[in-house]
Amino acid sequence: MIDINRFATPHDHVFLGDNHRRNESRTWLVIIITAAMMVIEITAGSIFGSMALVADGWHMSTHAAAMLITALAYLFARRNARNPHFTFGTGKLGDLAGFASAVVLALIALLIGWESLLRFYNPVAINFSQAIIVAVIGLGVNLLCAWLLRDDHSHHHHGGEHDHHHGHAHSHGSGTDNNLRAAYLHVLADALTSVLAIVALVLGSLYGWNWMDPAIGIVGGLVIARWSWGLIKDAGGVLLDYVPAGEDLPDEIREAIETDGDEITDLHIWRLGPGHHGAIIALRSTNPQAADVYKVKLAGIHDLSHVTIEVQAAQG
C-alpha cells in the first residue's frame, strides 16, 4: 500500500540504508578476519624469515585500515541518526566515507604501480613456491571477505511495499551504499592483486619470466585506479547533490504533479541516503491546492522521503 505518512510533520530524518546494521556488522567481521590474517602472516614471516609473508601482511593492514573508515562511518551514522544538529540526518555520511576510502584506494594503486616500476629497474630475487602459497592463502581470505561484503541489491522500500503508479524505473545507483561499495572494492582489489600475483609467479617459475611480476603489478594498479575513479565520481556526485543522467526521479515527480493546470517552476532533488531522496518543489497552478494534496500525488514514488512544496497561483 502507498505510504503517505512519511511526508507528514513532525517526522524523523533517519535516512540510513535498509541494510545499514547488517552491512556494519559484516564490515567489522571482515576487519577482524583481515587483521587476524595480517598478524598471522607478519608473525609467521618474522619467525620463518619470509619477507613475502611479512610484505603481504603489511599490505593487508592498509586495507584493514581503509575498511575501518567504513565501519566507523556506519557506527557514527547510526548513533547520530536522530541528532537534530544533522538537519537531513546522517544518511550521506556513508558517501563521505566512501569518497575517503576511494582516495585511499587510489593511493594504494599508485603505490603498487610505483613499486612495480622500481622492480623493473631493480629486480629482486623471488622465492616462487613460497610466494605462490602466500598469494593463494591471501586470495582465499579475500574471497571470503568479498562474499561477506557483497551487496544483494535488494531494495526494501521504507514503509513497506508501495504501489508505483509510473512507468519509470530508477537508476540502479539510487539505492547504492557507497560506504559498503568502498569496503568491497578494497577487498576486491586485494583479491585481484592475489590472482595477478599467482599468474605472474606461476609463469615466472615455469619460464623464468621474472619481469611478469612487475608487469602484472602495473596492470593491477591501473585496474584498481579505474575502480577508485568510479567510486570517487559516484560518491562525490552524491556529496555535491548531483543528479545522474540516468536518474528518472525528476520525470516521475513531473508526471505526478503536472496535471490539471499545475506546472513545476523549480525543482531540486538530492540524495539523503541509500534509497532516500529529498525534493524541493515550486509549482504554479490555475487551481491552487494545499501542499498535502500534492504530497499525496507523490506518495507512490518510493525513493522520495522528504518533500517541501511551495504553491503559487497562476496569474490571470
XYZ file of C-alpha atoms in Angstrom:
316
model
C 0.000 0.000 0.000
C 1.024 3.621 -0.508
C 2.649 5.311 2.492
C 1.696 8.999 2.700
C 2.668 9.385 6.372
C 6.375 9.719 5.615
C 5.708 13.271 4.341
C 3.717 14.225 7.442
C 5.041 16.662 10.032
C 6.583 16.259 12.500
C 8.693 13.338 11.302
C 12.183 11.978 11.875
C 15.098 12.375 9.495
C 16.546 8.886 9.626
C 17.674 8.215 6.059
C 20.011 5.269 6.552
C 20.075 2.364 4.111
C 17.743 -0.560 4.773
C 20.695 -2.917 5.407
C 22.703 -0.448 7.496
C 23.070 -2.659 10.594
C 23.804 -5.778 8.542
C 26.464 -4.001 6.499
C 28.005 -2.519 9.648
C 28.311 -5.884 11.403
C 29.724 -7.576 8.304
C 32.316 -4.837 7.857
C 33.524 -5.308 11.454
C 33.712 -9.083 10.844
C 35.805 -8.556 7.700
C 38.139 -6.220 9.607
C 38.609 -8.880 12.298
C 39.358 -11.570 9.687
C 41.760 -9.297 7.802
C 43.540 -8.157 10.973
C 43.895 -11.754 12.206
C 45.366 -12.827 8.867
C 47.687 -9.820 8.947
C 49.030 -10.742 12.401
C 49.456 -14.405 11.401
C 51.387 -13.520 8.225
C 53.663 -10.965 9.883
C 54.365 -13.273 12.841
C 54.999 -16.340 10.666
C 57.125 -14.311 8.271
C 59.248 -12.974 11.118
C 59.695 -16.431 12.668
C 60.490 -18.231 9.411
C 62.373 -15.360 7.758
C 59.890 -14.962 4.912
C 59.806 -11.427 3.526
C 56.923 -12.439 1.239
C 54.747 -13.217 4.249
C 55.759 -10.043 6.063
C 55.155 -7.859 2.997
C 51.722 -9.368 2.338
C 50.815 -8.933 5.998
C 51.599 -5.221 5.937
C 49.780 -4.914 2.613
C 46.636 -6.343 4.235
C 46.990 -3.828 7.053
C 46.432 -0.941 4.623
C 43.117 -2.426 3.506
C 42.098 -3.156 7.105
C 42.768 0.494 7.976
C 40.730 1.654 4.980
C 37.818 -0.603 5.943
C 37.968 0.857 9.433
C 36.790 4.121 7.825
C 33.733 2.246 6.554
C 32.947 0.635 9.909
C 33.349 3.841 11.920
C 31.156 5.727 9.441
C 28.395 3.136 9.885
C 28.728 3.387 13.672
C 28.692 7.191 13.777
C 25.795 7.484 11.302
C 23.676 5.023 13.298
C 24.365 6.613 16.671
C 23.645 10.122 15.373
C 20.742 9.262 13.064
C 18.320 11.281 15.238
C 20.744 14.025 16.202
C 18.874 17.279 15.403
C 22.153 19.021 14.523
C 22.216 16.922 11.332
C 19.408 18.737 9.512
C 18.797 15.966 6.988
C 20.090 13.058 9.043
C 23.342 11.143 8.650
C 22.499 9.135 5.522
C 25.168 10.858 3.404
C 27.941 10.057 5.867
C 28.439 6.750 4.076
C 29.100 8.626 0.835
C 31.661 10.812 2.608
C 33.394 7.700 3.967
C 33.171 6.048 0.554
C 34.822 9.062 -1.050
C 37.639 8.990 1.534
C 38.137 5.240 1.045
C 38.234 5.727 -2.729
C 41.055 8.232 -2.318
C 42.944 5.714 -0.160
C 42.327 3.059 -2.827
C 43.756 5.409 -5.467
C 46.884 5.908 -3.341
C 47.262 2.137 -2.994
C 47.019 1.817 -6.786
C 49.754 4.437 -7.182
C 51.981 2.648 -4.660
C 51.505 -0.681 -6.459
C 52.366 0.951 -9.786
C 55.407 2.719 -8.344
C 56.717 -0.419 -6.633
C 56.251 -2.352 -9.882
C 58.225 0.249 -11.856
C 61.057 0.102 -9.309
C 61.197 -3.672 -9.685
C 61.659 -3.314 -13.436
C 64.898 -1.408 -12.836
C 65.938 -3.209 -9.650
C 64.727 -6.836 -9.869
C 64.582 -8.755 -6.606
C 65.027 -12.485 -6.085
C 61.696 -14.281 -5.803
C 61.060 -17.492 -3.869
C 58.319 -18.650 -6.235
C 56.946 -21.601 -4.279
C 56.678 -19.651 -1.039
C 55.238 -16.568 -2.707
C 52.587 -18.651 -4.520
C 51.448 -20.195 -1.225
C 51.119 -16.732 0.333
C 49.158 -15.445 -2.669
C 46.773 -18.434 -2.601
C 46.119 -18.031 1.131
C 45.547 -14.300 0.653
C 43.152 -14.958 -2.219
C 41.116 -17.381 -0.099
C 40.770 -14.847 2.715
C 39.852 -12.072 0.255
C 37.183 -14.171 -1.455
C 35.615 -14.938 1.935
C 35.611 -11.237 2.822
C 34.179 -10.305 -0.593
C 31.342 -12.777 -0.068
C 30.571 -11.204 3.309
C 30.564 -7.684 1.838
C 28.576 -8.496 -1.283
C 25.648 -6.190 -1.941
C 22.493 -8.226 -2.580
C 20.979 -5.120 -4.253
C 17.696 -5.830 -2.516
C 15.728 -2.632 -2.319
C 13.374 -2.879 0.640
C 11.394 0.328 0.348
C 10.814 2.156 3.572
C 7.310 1.895 4.892
C 6.545 -1.489 3.316
C 5.726 -2.246 -0.286
C 4.392 0.743 -2.204
C 2.253 0.893 -5.275
C 4.129 2.550 -8.108
C 1.864 4.453 -10.470
C 4.503 5.420 -13.004
C 6.226 3.502 -15.742
C 9.729 4.725 -14.918
C 12.467 2.760 -13.201
C 15.060 4.430 -11.022
C 18.708 4.223 -11.924
C 20.484 1.455 -10.055
C 22.686 3.939 -8.204
C 19.806 5.481 -6.246
C 19.958 2.805 -3.537
C 23.669 2.015 -3.729
C 25.517 2.064 -0.422
C 28.801 3.721 -1.434
C 30.252 3.034 2.010
C 29.796 -0.730 1.602
C 30.944 -0.467 -2.003
C 34.210 1.125 -0.844
C 34.943 -1.723 1.579
C 34.026 -4.270 -1.099
C 36.376 -2.640 -3.621
C 39.252 -2.730 -1.123
C 38.735 -6.472 -0.662
C 38.267 -6.961 -4.405
C 41.471 -5.020 -5.100
C 43.351 -7.291 -2.712
C 41.840 -10.357 -4.390
C 42.798 -9.014 -7.828
C 46.407 -8.480 -6.791
C 46.474 -12.045 -5.414
C 45.109 -13.508 -8.676
C 47.517 -11.494 -10.813
C 50.387 -12.386 -8.492
C 49.582 -16.100 -8.792
C 49.553 -15.849 -12.607
C 52.843 -13.927 -12.668
C 54.532 -16.247 -10.169
C 53.443 -19.425 -11.961
C 54.698 -18.110 -15.318
C 57.861 -16.862 -13.675
C 58.581 -20.231 -12.037
C 57.871 -22.175 -15.251
C 59.634 -19.973 -17.795
C 61.879 -17.736 -15.716
C 59.893 -14.633 -16.687
C 60.718 -12.530 -13.632
C 59.564 -9.427 -15.492
C 55.988 -10.740 -15.369
C 55.705 -9.881 -11.669
C 56.184 -6.096 -12.033
C 54.354 -6.022 -15.396
C 51.211 -7.571 -13.944
C 51.622 -5.329 -10.901
C 51.241 -2.294 -13.177
C 48.145 -3.826 -14.802
C 46.631 -4.434 -11.374
C 47.390 -0.871 -10.310
C 45.620 0.506 -13.397
C 42.514 -1.642 -12.791
C 42.333 -0.605 -9.124
C 42.771 3.044 -10.122
C 39.826 2.695 -12.506
C 37.639 1.250 -9.722
C 38.725 4.065 -7.444
C 37.856 6.738 -10.008
C 34.376 5.280 -10.480
C 33.722 5.358 -6.738
C 35.129 8.881 -6.426
C 32.744 10.100 -9.146
C 29.674 8.394 -7.670
C 30.302 9.287 -4.012
C 31.464 12.801 -4.920
C 28.340 13.287 -7.016
C 26.142 12.460 -4.025
C 28.083 14.868 -1.802
C 27.622 17.631 -4.391
C 23.894 16.821 -4.866
C 24.489 15.839 -8.489
C 21.564 14.067 -10.176
C 22.895 11.416 -12.606
C 21.675 11.489 -16.193
C 20.060 8.056 -15.771
C 18.012 9.069 -12.723
C 14.308 9.091 -13.586
C 13.109 10.650 -10.335
C 12.681 14.178 -11.841
C 10.473 12.769 -14.618
C 8.399 10.804 -12.106
C 7.812 13.908 -9.997
C 6.787 15.983 -13.002
C 4.488 13.233 -14.246
C 2.771 13.026 -10.857
C 2.429 16.796 -10.267
C 1.907 18.405 -13.667
C -1.800 17.655 -14.118
C -4.938 19.809 -14.107
C -3.125 23.049 -14.931
C -0.308 22.566 -12.408
C 3.213 23.372 -13.618
C 6.503 22.871 -11.790
C 8.571 26.065 -11.986
C 11.519 24.983 -9.829
C 12.679 21.508 -8.818
C 15.619 20.490 -6.628
C 16.383 16.841 -5.872
C 19.194 15.397 -3.799
C 20.073 12.087 -2.178
C 19.651 11.880 1.610
C 20.988 8.351 1.953
C 20.838 4.951 0.213
C 17.333 4.666 -1.259
C 16.214 8.057 0.128
C 15.799 11.347 -1.750
C 14.665 14.802 -0.793
C 12.898 17.278 -3.071
C 12.009 20.958 -3.009
C 9.209 21.695 -5.474
C 7.844 25.083 -6.502
C 4.761 24.955 -8.697
C 2.311 27.315 -10.329
C -1.353 26.306 -10.524
C -4.554 27.685 -12.064
C -6.372 25.941 -9.231
C -4.035 26.017 -6.195
C -4.458 23.265 -3.608
C -2.975 22.695 -0.175
C 0.551 21.250 -0.151
C -0.741 17.978 1.326
C -2.805 17.366 -1.831
C 0.353 17.374 -3.933
C 2.202 15.215 -1.401
C -0.485 12.565 -1.805
C 0.238 12.565 -5.544
C 3.926 11.937 -4.795
C 3.342 9.207 -2.206
C 3.670 6.439 -4.804
C 7.296 7.394 -5.533
C 9.050 5.117 -3.077
C 12.521 6.743 -3.145
C 11.104 10.145 -2.175
C 11.429 10.515 1.597
C 11.402 14.256 2.309
C 9.346 16.789 0.316
C 8.920 20.567 0.601
C 6.281 22.128 -1.679
C 5.586 25.776 -2.495
C 2.375 26.573 -4.383
C 1.734 29.800 -6.275
C -1.432 30.867 -8.098
C -1.058 31.340 -11.820
C -1.572 34.961 -12.908
C -4.679 35.652 -14.970
